[in-house]
CSV table of C-alpha atoms in Angstrom, one decimal:
chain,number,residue,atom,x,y,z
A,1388,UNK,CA,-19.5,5.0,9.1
A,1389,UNK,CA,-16.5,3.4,7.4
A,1390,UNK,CA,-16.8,2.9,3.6
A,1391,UNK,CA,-14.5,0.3,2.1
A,1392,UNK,CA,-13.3,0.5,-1.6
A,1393,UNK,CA,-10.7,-1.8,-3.7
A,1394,UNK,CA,-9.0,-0.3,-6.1
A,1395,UNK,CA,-5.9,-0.9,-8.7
A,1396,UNK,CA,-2.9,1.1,-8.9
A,1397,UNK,CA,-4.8,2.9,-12.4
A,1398,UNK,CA,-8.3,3.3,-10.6
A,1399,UNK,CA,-7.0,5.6,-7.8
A,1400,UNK,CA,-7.3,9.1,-8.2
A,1401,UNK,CA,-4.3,11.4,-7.5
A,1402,UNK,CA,-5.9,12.8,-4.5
A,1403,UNK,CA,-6.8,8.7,-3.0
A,1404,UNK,CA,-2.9,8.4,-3.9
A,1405,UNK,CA,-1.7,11.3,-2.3
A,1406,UNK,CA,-3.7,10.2,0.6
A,1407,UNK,CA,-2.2,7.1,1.0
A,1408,UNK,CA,1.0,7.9,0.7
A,1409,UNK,CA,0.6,10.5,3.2
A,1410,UNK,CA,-1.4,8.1,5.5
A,1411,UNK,CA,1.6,5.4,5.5
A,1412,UNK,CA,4.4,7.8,5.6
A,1413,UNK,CA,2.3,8.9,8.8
A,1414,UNK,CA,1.8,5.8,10.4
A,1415,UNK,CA,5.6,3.9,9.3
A,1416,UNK,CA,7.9,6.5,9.2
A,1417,UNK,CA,6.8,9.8,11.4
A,1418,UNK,CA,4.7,7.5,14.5
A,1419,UNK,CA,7.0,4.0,14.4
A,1420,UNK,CA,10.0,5.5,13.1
A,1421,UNK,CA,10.8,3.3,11.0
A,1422,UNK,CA,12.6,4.6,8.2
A,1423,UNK,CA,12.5,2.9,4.6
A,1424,UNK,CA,11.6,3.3,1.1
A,1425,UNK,CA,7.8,3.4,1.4
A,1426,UNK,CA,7.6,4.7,-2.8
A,1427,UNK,CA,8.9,0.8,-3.9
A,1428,UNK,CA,7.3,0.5,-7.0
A,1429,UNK,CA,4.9,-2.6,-6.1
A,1430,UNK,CA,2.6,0.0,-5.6
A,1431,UNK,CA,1.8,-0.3,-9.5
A,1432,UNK,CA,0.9,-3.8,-8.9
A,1433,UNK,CA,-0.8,-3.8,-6.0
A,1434,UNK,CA,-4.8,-3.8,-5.0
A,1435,UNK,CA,-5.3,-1.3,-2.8
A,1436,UNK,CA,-7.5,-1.8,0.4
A,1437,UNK,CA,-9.1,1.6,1.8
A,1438,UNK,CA,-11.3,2.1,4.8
A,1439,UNK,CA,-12.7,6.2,4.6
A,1440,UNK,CA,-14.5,7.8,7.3
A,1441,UNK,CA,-16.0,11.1,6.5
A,1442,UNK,CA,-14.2,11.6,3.5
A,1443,UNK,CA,-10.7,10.6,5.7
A,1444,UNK,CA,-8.5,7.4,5.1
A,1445,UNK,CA,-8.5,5.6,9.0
A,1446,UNK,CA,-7.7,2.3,7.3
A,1447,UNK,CA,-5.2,0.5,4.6
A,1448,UNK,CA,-3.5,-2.3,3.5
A,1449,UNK,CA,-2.2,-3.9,-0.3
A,1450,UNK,CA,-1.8,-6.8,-2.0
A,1451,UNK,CA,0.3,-8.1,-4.9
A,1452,UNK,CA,1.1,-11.2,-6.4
A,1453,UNK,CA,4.7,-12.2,-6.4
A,1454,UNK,CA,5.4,-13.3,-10.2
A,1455,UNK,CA,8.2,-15.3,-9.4
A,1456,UNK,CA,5.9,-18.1,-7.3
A,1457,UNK,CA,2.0,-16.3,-7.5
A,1458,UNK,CA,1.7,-15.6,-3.9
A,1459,UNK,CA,-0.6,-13.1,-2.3
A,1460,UNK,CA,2.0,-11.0,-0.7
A,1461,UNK,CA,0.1,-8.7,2.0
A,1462,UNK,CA,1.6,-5.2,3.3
A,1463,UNK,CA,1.3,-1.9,4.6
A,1464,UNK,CA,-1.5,-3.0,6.7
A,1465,UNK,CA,-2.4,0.4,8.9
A,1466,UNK,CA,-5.0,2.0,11.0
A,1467,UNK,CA,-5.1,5.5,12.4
A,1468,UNK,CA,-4.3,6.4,15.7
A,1469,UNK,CA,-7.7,7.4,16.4
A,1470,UNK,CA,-9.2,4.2,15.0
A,1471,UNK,CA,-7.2,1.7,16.6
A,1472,UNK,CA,-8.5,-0.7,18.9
A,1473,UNK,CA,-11.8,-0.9,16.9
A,1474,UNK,CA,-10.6,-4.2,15.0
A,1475,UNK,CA,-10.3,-2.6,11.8
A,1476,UNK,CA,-6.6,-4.3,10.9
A,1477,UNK,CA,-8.4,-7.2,11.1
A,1478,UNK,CA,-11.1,-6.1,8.7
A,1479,UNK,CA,-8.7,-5.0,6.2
A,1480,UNK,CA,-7.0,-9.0,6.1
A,1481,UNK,CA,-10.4,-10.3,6.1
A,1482,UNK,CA,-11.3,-8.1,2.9
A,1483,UNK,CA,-7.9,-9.0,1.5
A,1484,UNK,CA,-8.5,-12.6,1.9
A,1485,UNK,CA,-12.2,-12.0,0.6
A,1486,UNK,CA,-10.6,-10.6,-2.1
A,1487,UNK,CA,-7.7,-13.3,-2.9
A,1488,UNK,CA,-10.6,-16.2,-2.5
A,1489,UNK,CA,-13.3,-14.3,-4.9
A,1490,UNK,CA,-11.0,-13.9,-7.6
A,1491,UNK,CA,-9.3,-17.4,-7.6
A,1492,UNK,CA,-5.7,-16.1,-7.1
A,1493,UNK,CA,-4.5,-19.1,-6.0
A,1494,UNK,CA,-6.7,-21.5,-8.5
């Protein structure tokens, strides 16, 4: 059973950060190839959207708001490979927007 959690950049724990770090760097960089600067310091700002099964991150995604205009600004929105197909990127947006319409972000 998948437990979802919220947290700011000071609420994680080194071991929830290593985890993510290691689970996007996973996902973006070793699986899609795609090579960029995942450490881009909006991590800091960011709320950070984690799905855990049995003590293992299977889902993620973060959200910050752009101080130039306020904007939600959604990213790193990944499942693992052994969890896709169940819907769960569309779980993590749906708590994401949850989140952003709870907590007025654009009031």
């Amino acid at each position: 059973m998948i437990t979802w959690t919220i947290k700011n950049y000071d609420n994680l724990s080194k071991d929830e950060l290593y985890s993510i770090v290691q689970f996007r760097i996973g996902i973006f960089m070793i699986e899609q190839q795609s090579i960029y600067e995942d450490l881009d310091e909006l991590d800091q700002q960011a709320m950070h959207f984690l799905g855990v099964d049995d003590n293992k991150l299977v889902a993620y995604g973060r959200m910050h708001i752009n101080t130039e205009n306020h904007f939600a600004i959604i990213r790193r929105i990944c499942v693992h490979k052994d969890y896709r197909n169940k819907k769960l990127g569309g779980i993590v947006m749906e708590k994401i927007m949850s989140h952003i319409n709870v907590n007025s972000i654009f009031n």
